[in-house]
Coordinates of C-alpha atoms in Angstrom, one line a residue:
M267 CA 31.4 26.4 9.0
E268 CA 34.1 26.1 6.5
E269 CA 33.7 27.8 3.3
T270 CA 34.2 24.7 1.5
E271 CA 31.3 22.8 3.3
W272 CA 28.9 25.7 2.5
N273 CA 30.0 25.5 -1.1
D274 CA 29.5 21.7 -1.0
M275 CA 25.9 22.2 0.5
V276 CA 24.9 25.0 -2.3
E277 CA 26.4 22.5 -4.8
N278 CA 24.3 19.5 -3.6
Y279 CA 21.2 21.3 -3.2
P280 CA 21.1 24.0 -6.2
R281 CA 17.0 24.0 -6.0
N282 CA 16.4 23.6 -2.3
T283 CA 17.3 26.3 0.2
Q284 CA 15.2 25.1 2.7
M285 CA 17.4 22.0 2.6
V286 CA 20.6 24.5 2.9
K287 CA 19.2 26.4 5.7
F288 CA 18.2 23.2 7.6
L289 CA 22.1 21.5 7.0
T290 CA 23.3 25.0 8.2
L291 CA 21.5 24.7 11.7
I292 CA 22.5 21.5 12.0
D293 CA 26.0 22.3 11.5
L294 CA 25.8 25.1 14.2
R295 CA 24.3 22.6 16.8
E296 CA 26.8 19.9 16.0
N297 CA 30.0 22.6 16.6
G298 CA 28.5 23.5 20.0
K299 CA 26.7 26.7 18.9
R300 CA 23.9 28.5 21.0
F301 CA 21.1 30.6 20.5
K302 CA 23.1 33.7 21.3
D303 CA 25.5 32.9 18.4
L304 CA 22.8 32.2 16.1
A305 CA 21.2 35.5 17.3
K306 CA 24.5 37.4 16.7
G307 CA 25.0 36.2 13.4
L308 CA 21.3 36.9 12.4
S309 CA 21.5 40.5 13.9
E310 CA 25.1 41.1 11.9
M311 CA 23.0 40.0 8.5
K312 CA 19.9 42.6 9.6
I313 CA 17.7 39.7 10.1
T314 CA 15.2 39.8 12.9
T315 CA 15.7 37.3 15.5
H316 CA 12.1 37.0 16.4
T317 CA 11.8 33.7 14.9
L318 CA 14.4 32.1 17.6
C319 CA 11.7 33.5 20.2
M320 CA 9.2 31.5 18.6
M321 CA 11.6 28.4 18.5
R322 CA 12.4 28.6 22.2
R323 CA 8.4 28.8 22.7
R324 CA 7.0 25.1 22.6
K325 CA 3.4 25.2 22.1
Q326 CA 1.4 22.7 23.6
V327 CA -1.4 21.4 21.6
I328 CA -5.0 21.8 23.0
S329 CA -6.5 19.4 20.6
S330 CA -10.3 19.1 19.3
I331 CA -9.5 15.6 18.0
P332 CA -10.9 12.9 20.5
D333 CA -8.4 11.1 22.5
D334 CA -9.3 7.5 21.4
I335 CA -8.1 8.9 17.8
L336 CA -5.3 10.7 19.1
D337 CA -3.9 7.5 20.9
S338 CA -4.1 5.6 17.6
V339 CA -1.5 4.8 14.8
P340 CA -2.6 6.9 11.5
T341 CA -3.8 4.6 8.5
D342 CA -2.3 4.9 5.0
E343 CA -5.3 7.0 4.3
I344 CA -4.9 9.4 6.8
L345 CA -1.0 9.9 5.9
D346 CA -1.8 10.0 2.3
N347 CA -4.4 12.8 2.8
I348 CA -1.9 14.7 5.0
S349 CA 1.0 14.6 2.7
T350 CA -0.7 16.7 0.0
Q351 CA -1.1 19.5 2.8
I352 CA 2.4 19.7 4.2
G353 CA 4.4 22.0 1.4
K354 CA 7.6 23.3 2.1
M355 CA 7.4 22.5 5.7
V356 CA 8.3 18.6 5.1
F357 CA 11.8 18.8 6.7
Q358 CA 11.1 20.7 9.6
L359 CA 8.3 18.2 10.1
G360 CA 10.6 15.2 9.8
I361 CA 12.9 16.6 12.6
E362 CA 10.1 17.1 14.8
L363 CA 9.0 13.5 14.1
G364 CA 12.5 12.3 15.1
L365 CA 13.7 11.3 11.5
S366 CA 17.7 11.4 11.1
I367 CA 19.4 13.4 8.9
A368 CA 20.5 10.9 6.7
D369 CA 17.1 9.7 6.5
L370 CA 15.9 13.4 5.3
E371 CA 18.7 13.8 2.8
N372 CA 17.9 10.3 1.4
I373 CA 14.3 11.7 1.0
D374 CA 15.2 14.7 -0.8
K375 CA 17.9 13.2 -2.9
C376 CA 15.2 10.4 -4.0
N377 CA 12.0 12.7 -4.4
C378 CA 11.8 15.9 -6.2
D379 CA 7.9 16.2 -5.7
L380 CA 6.9 17.9 -2.1
T381 CA 3.9 15.6 -1.6
A382 CA 6.4 12.4 -2.4
Q383 CA 8.7 13.9 0.1
S384 CA 6.2 14.3 2.7
K385 CA 4.4 11.1 2.2
E386 CA 8.0 9.4 2.5
V387 CA 8.5 11.4 5.7
L388 CA 5.3 10.3 7.1
F389 CA 5.5 6.7 6.0
T390 CA 9.5 6.3 7.6
W391 CA 8.2 8.0 11.0
R392 CA 5.6 5.3 11.3
R393 CA 7.8 2.3 10.5
D394 CA 10.0 3.4 13.4
R395 CA 8.3 2.0 16.4
L396 CA 10.9 3.0 18.9
V397 CA 8.2 5.7 19.7
R398 CA 4.6 4.9 19.1
P399 CA 3.7 6.8 16.1
T400 CA 0.3 8.1 17.3
I401 CA -1.9 10.9 15.6
R402 CA -1.2 12.7 18.9
V403 CA 2.6 12.8 18.1
L404 CA 1.9 14.1 14.7
E405 CA -0.4 16.7 15.7
Q406 CA 2.4 18.3 18.1
A407 CA 4.8 18.0 15.3
L408 CA 2.5 19.6 12.8
V409 CA 2.1 22.5 15.3
N410 CA 6.0 22.5 16.5
S411 CA 6.9 23.1 12.6
R412 CA 4.3 25.8 12.2
K413 CA 2.4 24.0 9.9
G414 CA -0.5 23.7 12.4
A415 CA -3.1 21.0 13.2
R416 CA -6.1 22.1 11.2
C417 CA -5.4 19.9 8.0
L418 CA -5.1 16.7 10.5
E419 CA -8.1 17.7 12.4
E420 CA -9.9 17.9 8.8
V421 CA -8.6 14.6 7.8
V422 CA -9.6 12.6 10.8
N423 CA -13.0 14.3 11.1
N424 CA -15.0 11.2 10.2
V425 CA -12.7 8.5 11.3
D426 CA -14.0 5.7 13.4
P427 CA -11.7 4.9 16.1
K428 CA -12.8 1.2 16.1
T429 CA -11.2 1.1 12.7
L430 CA -8.1 2.6 13.8
R431 CA -7.9 0.3 16.5
A432 CA -8.8 -2.9 14.4
V433 CA -6.3 -1.6 11.3
E434 CA -3.5 -1.3 14.3
T435 CA -4.3 -4.7 15.5
V436 CA -3.7 -6.4 11.9
T437 CA -0.9 -4.4 11.3
D438 CA 0.8 -5.5 14.7
R439 CA -0.2 -9.1 13.9
I440 CA 1.6 -9.2 10.7
R441 CA 4.6 -7.3 12.1
D442 CA 5.0 -9.6 14.8
N443 CA 4.9 -12.7 12.6
A444 CA 6.6 -11.3 9.6
D445 CA 10.1 -12.9 9.8
R446 CA 8.5 -16.3 9.9
M447 CA 6.2 -15.4 6.9
I448 CA 8.9 -14.0 4.7
Q449 CA 11.2 -16.9 5.4
N450 CA 9.0 -19.9 5.6
I451 CA 5.9 -19.8 3.4
Q452 CA 5.4 -20.6 -0.4
I453 CA 2.4 -18.2 -1.5
S454 CA 1.3 -19.5 -5.1
Q455 CA -1.4 -21.4 -3.9
I456 CA -2.2 -18.5 -1.2
L457 CA -2.5 -16.1 -4.2
D458 CA -4.7 -18.4 -6.0
H459 CA -6.9 -18.1 -3.0
M460 CA -6.9 -14.4 -2.7
M461 CA -7.2 -14.1 -6.5
T462 CA -10.5 -16.3 -6.4
H463 CA -11.8 -14.3 -3.3
L464 CA -11.0 -11.0 -5.3
V465 CA -9.1 -9.4 -2.9
I466 CA -5.8 -9.1 -5.2
S467 CA -5.9 -8.3 -9.0
V468 CA -4.1 -10.0 -11.7
D469 CA -1.9 -7.0 -11.7
D470 CA -1.1 -7.5 -7.9
R471 CA 0.1 -11.0 -8.7
C472 CA 2.2 -9.9 -11.5
E473 CA 3.9 -7.1 -9.2
I474 CA 4.5 -9.9 -6.4
E475 CA 5.7 -12.4 -8.6
H476 CA 8.2 -10.1 -10.6
Y477 CA 10.3 -10.5 -7.8
P478 CA 12.8 -13.5 -8.3
R479 CA 13.3 -14.3 -4.8
Q480 CA 10.8 -15.8 -2.8
D481 CA 11.2 -14.0 0.5
D482 CA 10.7 -10.4 -1.6
Q483 CA 7.6 -11.7 -3.0
N484 CA 6.4 -12.5 0.5
K485 CA 7.1 -8.9 1.6
A486 CA 5.3 -7.4 -1.2
L487 CA 2.5 -9.9 -0.7
L488 CA 2.5 -8.6 3.4
D489 CA 2.5 -5.2 2.1
I490 CA -0.5 -5.4 0.3
V491 CA -2.7 -6.9 3.1
I492 CA -1.4 -4.5 5.4
K493 CA -2.8 -1.7 2.8
R494 CA -5.7 -3.5 1.9
R495 CA -7.1 -4.5 5.3
E496 CA -10.5 -6.4 5.4
P497 CA -11.3 -8.6 3.6
A498 CA -7.8 -9.1 2.1
Y499 CA -6.7 -9.8 5.7
S500 CA -9.0 -12.5 6.7
V501 CA -8.7 -14.2 3.1
F502 CA -5.0 -14.3 3.6
V503 CA -5.1 -15.8 6.9
D504 CA -7.8 -18.4 5.3
G505 CA -5.0 -18.9 2.6
L506 CA -2.7 -19.8 5.1
R507 CA -4.6 -22.4 7.1
N508 CA -5.7 -23.9 3.9
Y509 CA -2.1 -24.6 2.4
G510 CA -0.3 -25.8 5.4
Y511 CA 0.3 -23.0 7.7
E512 CA -2.2 -23.5 10.2
D513 CA 0.2 -22.4 13.3
I514 CA 0.7 -19.0 11.7
A515 CA -2.9 -18.5 10.5
N516 CA -3.6 -19.2 14.3
D517 CA -1.3 -16.7 15.5
L518 CA -2.6 -14.0 13.3
K519 CA -6.2 -14.6 13.9
C520 CA -8.2 -11.8 15.2
D521 CA -11.3 -10.2 15.4
T522 CA -11.2 -7.7 12.5
Q523 CA -15.0 -6.7 11.8
D524 CA -14.6 -3.3 12.6
I525 CA -12.2 -2.5 10.1
S526 CA -14.6 -2.5 7.3
P527 CA -18.3 -2.3 7.2
I528 CA -19.7 -5.7 5.5
T529 CA -21.7 -4.6 2.1
A530 CA -24.9 -6.3 1.5
L531 CA -24.7 -9.1 -1.0
V532 CA -27.1 -7.3 -3.7
S533 CA -26.8 -8.3 -7.1
A534 CA -24.7 -5.8 -9.0
E535 CA -26.8 -5.3 -12.3
N536 CA -29.8 -4.5 -9.8
E537 CA -27.5 -1.7 -8.0
G538 CA -26.3 0.1 -11.2
L539 CA -22.7 -1.1 -10.0
S540 CA -21.9 -2.4 -13.7
D541 CA -21.0 1.4 -14.4
W542 CA -18.0 0.9 -12.2
N543 CA -14.7 0.4 -13.9
V544 CA -14.5 -3.4 -13.2
P545 CA -16.3 -5.1 -15.9
L546 CA -19.0 -8.0 -14.8
Y547 CA -17.1 -10.7 -16.9
K548 CA -13.9 -10.0 -15.4
V549 CA -15.1 -10.6 -11.7
R550 CA -16.9 -13.7 -12.9
L551 CA -13.9 -15.2 -14.6
Q552 CA -11.6 -14.2 -11.5
K553 CA -13.9 -15.9 -9.1
N554 CA -13.8 -19.1 -10.9
Y555 CA -10.0 -18.7 -11.2
L556 CA -9.0 -21.4 -8.7
K557 CA -11.3 -24.1 -10.4
I558 CA -9.9 -23.1 -13.9
I559 CA -6.3 -23.4 -13.2
T560 CA -6.9 -26.8 -11.2
D561 CA -9.6 -28.4 -14.0
I562 CA -8.9 -27.3 -17.3
Q563 CA -6.3 -28.7 -19.8
H564 CA -5.4 -25.5 -21.7
D565 CA -4.1 -26.8 -25.0
S566 CA -7.3 -27.2 -27.1
I567 CA -8.3 -24.1 -25.3
V568 CA -5.4 -22.2 -26.3
D569 CA -5.6 -23.3 -30.0
H570 CA -9.0 -22.0 -30.3
L571 CA -8.0 -18.5 -28.5
I572 CA -5.0 -18.0 -31.2
T573 CA -7.6 -19.0 -33.9
S574 CA -10.0 -16.5 -32.8
D575 CA -7.4 -13.9 -32.7
V576 CA -8.0 -13.6 -28.9
V577 CA -4.3 -14.4 -28.1
S578 CA -1.3 -14.3 -30.2
V579 CA 1.2 -16.8 -31.1
D580 CA 3.9 -15.3 -28.6
D581 CA 1.3 -15.3 -25.7
G582 CA 0.9 -19.2 -26.3
K583 CA 4.6 -19.3 -25.9
K584 CA 4.6 -17.3 -22.8
I585 CA 1.6 -19.7 -21.5
E586 CA 3.6 -22.9 -22.7
S587 CA 6.5 -21.4 -20.6
G588 CA 4.7 -22.6 -17.1
K589 CA 6.7 -25.4 -15.9
T590 CA 3.4 -27.4 -14.5
P591 CA -0.3 -27.5 -16.0
Q592 CA -1.3 -25.0 -13.1
E593 CA 1.5 -22.7 -14.1
K594 CA 0.5 -22.8 -17.7
N595 CA -3.0 -22.2 -16.5
R596 CA -2.3 -19.3 -14.4
N597 CA -0.3 -17.6 -17.5
L598 CA -3.4 -18.2 -19.6
M599 CA -5.8 -16.6 -16.9
N600 CA -3.1 -13.8 -16.6
I601 CA -3.6 -13.0 -20.7
L602 CA -7.3 -13.6 -20.2
L603 CA -7.9 -11.0 -17.5
H604 CA -6.4 -8.5 -19.5
K605 CA -8.6 -8.9 -22.3
D606 CA -11.9 -7.6 -23.4
E607 CA -15.3 -9.1 -23.2
R608 CA -14.6 -10.8 -26.6
G609 CA -12.0 -12.4 -25.0
F610 CA -13.9 -14.0 -22.2
N611 CA -16.8 -15.0 -24.8
E612 CA -14.2 -16.9 -26.8
F613 CA -12.9 -18.7 -23.5
L614 CA -16.4 -19.9 -22.9
K615 CA -16.6 -21.0 -26.4
A616 CA -13.5 -22.7 -26.1
L617 CA -14.7 -24.5 -23.1
R618 CA -17.9 -25.8 -24.7
K619 CA -15.9 -27.3 -27.6
D620 CA -15.2 -30.1 -25.1
S621 CA -18.2 -31.3 -23.3
I622 CA -16.2 -32.1 -20.0
Y623 CA -15.8 -28.3 -19.6
A624 CA -19.4 -27.4 -20.8
D625 CA -20.6 -27.5 -16.9
L626 CA -17.7 -25.2 -16.2
A627 CA -18.6 -22.7 -18.9
D628 CA -22.0 -22.8 -17.7
Q629 CA -20.8 -22.0 -14.1
I630 CA -18.7 -19.4 -14.9
E631 CA -21.3 -17.5 -17.2
K632 CA -23.9 -17.7 -14.6
T633 CA -21.8 -16.6 -11.7
E634 CA -23.3 -14.0 -9.5
V635 CA -21.6 -10.9 -8.9
T636 CA -22.4 -9.2 -5.9
R637 CA -22.1 -5.7 -4.6
T638 CA -19.2 -6.9 -2.2
D639 CA -17.5 -8.6 -5.3
M640 CA -17.5 -5.5 -7.2
A641 CA -16.3 -3.2 -4.2
N642 CA -13.3 -5.7 -3.5
L643 CA -12.1 -6.0 -6.7
H644 CA -12.6 -2.0 -7.4
K645 CA -10.7 -1.4 -4.4
C646 CA -7.4 -3.7 -6.1
L647 CA -7.5 -1.6 -9.0
K648 CA -7.4 1.9 -7.4

């Protein structure tokens, strides 16, 4: 290696000696150097060559993890949990998983935190489907990088293989149809449907719609559906079917009953779930999302909310910025779902001022909140 190349590496990675060592070894390999050349250099520096012996001996894992789990693709949760335990071995693991040097350098530059780097390495590996990214492959890579497999064994100890298979099915269905959905669907009404069924939050919707381009919005929605799994997936498929994309819905349809357990429909108040960080009034409001944005004329309601100091004049302008009555009502709901319970109560008062909306106010106030409702919305807020 030329001295200038060495100086460039040291300058580019002043706080990452692991990366400097790693790139040095890559340079040796690319310049045709062999183990004996490396051994000679280590000996001249009075550094033991025992590590080279370890590198040449690849240890085949004798796993305690069941085969049906080993042959599955790891979920986000598994990768998230593993990423906190990799530490300084992150780039060795990346090489064992087959990431390119460019990928690893980019990950190093974009993330200073070791856990963030580990997570990016793992998720980059899983996205590359040239080799099926199974838990078996990950386990072998952990052993080869001298991290060991114990951390993985602990993470997957209580994982249900049926859940892993179902998640993989959902992910594959979405990936197989991703281009069609990204390019061809309009998601505004689908988001209304998903809001009403509590599988996305108002913040999710804002995050999706902050992208100016439709294809980027669609990508963001698909990412959420993949991450949330059930019931988000089934609600999304139903939304496609309801709003003109039946052919795509049919291609996505699959048996997802094993993805997550169905929670009994028990009153949240009776189960003590009102202590969760999802206020009941917000659940009631969001469960009526579609009816509210479809049925109400917002003008007098907004006037009441401004008079009651629930929303500001600037909020009123944001509401009015919508191009259609439904868009204006969506803006109103976006604001209300960020307000406290007084805002909810004043909204009901505003509805009851007009006899046309009195029944709607009663319906919202008496909306049953189940254990499942709380669990679904709580999942969105994690």
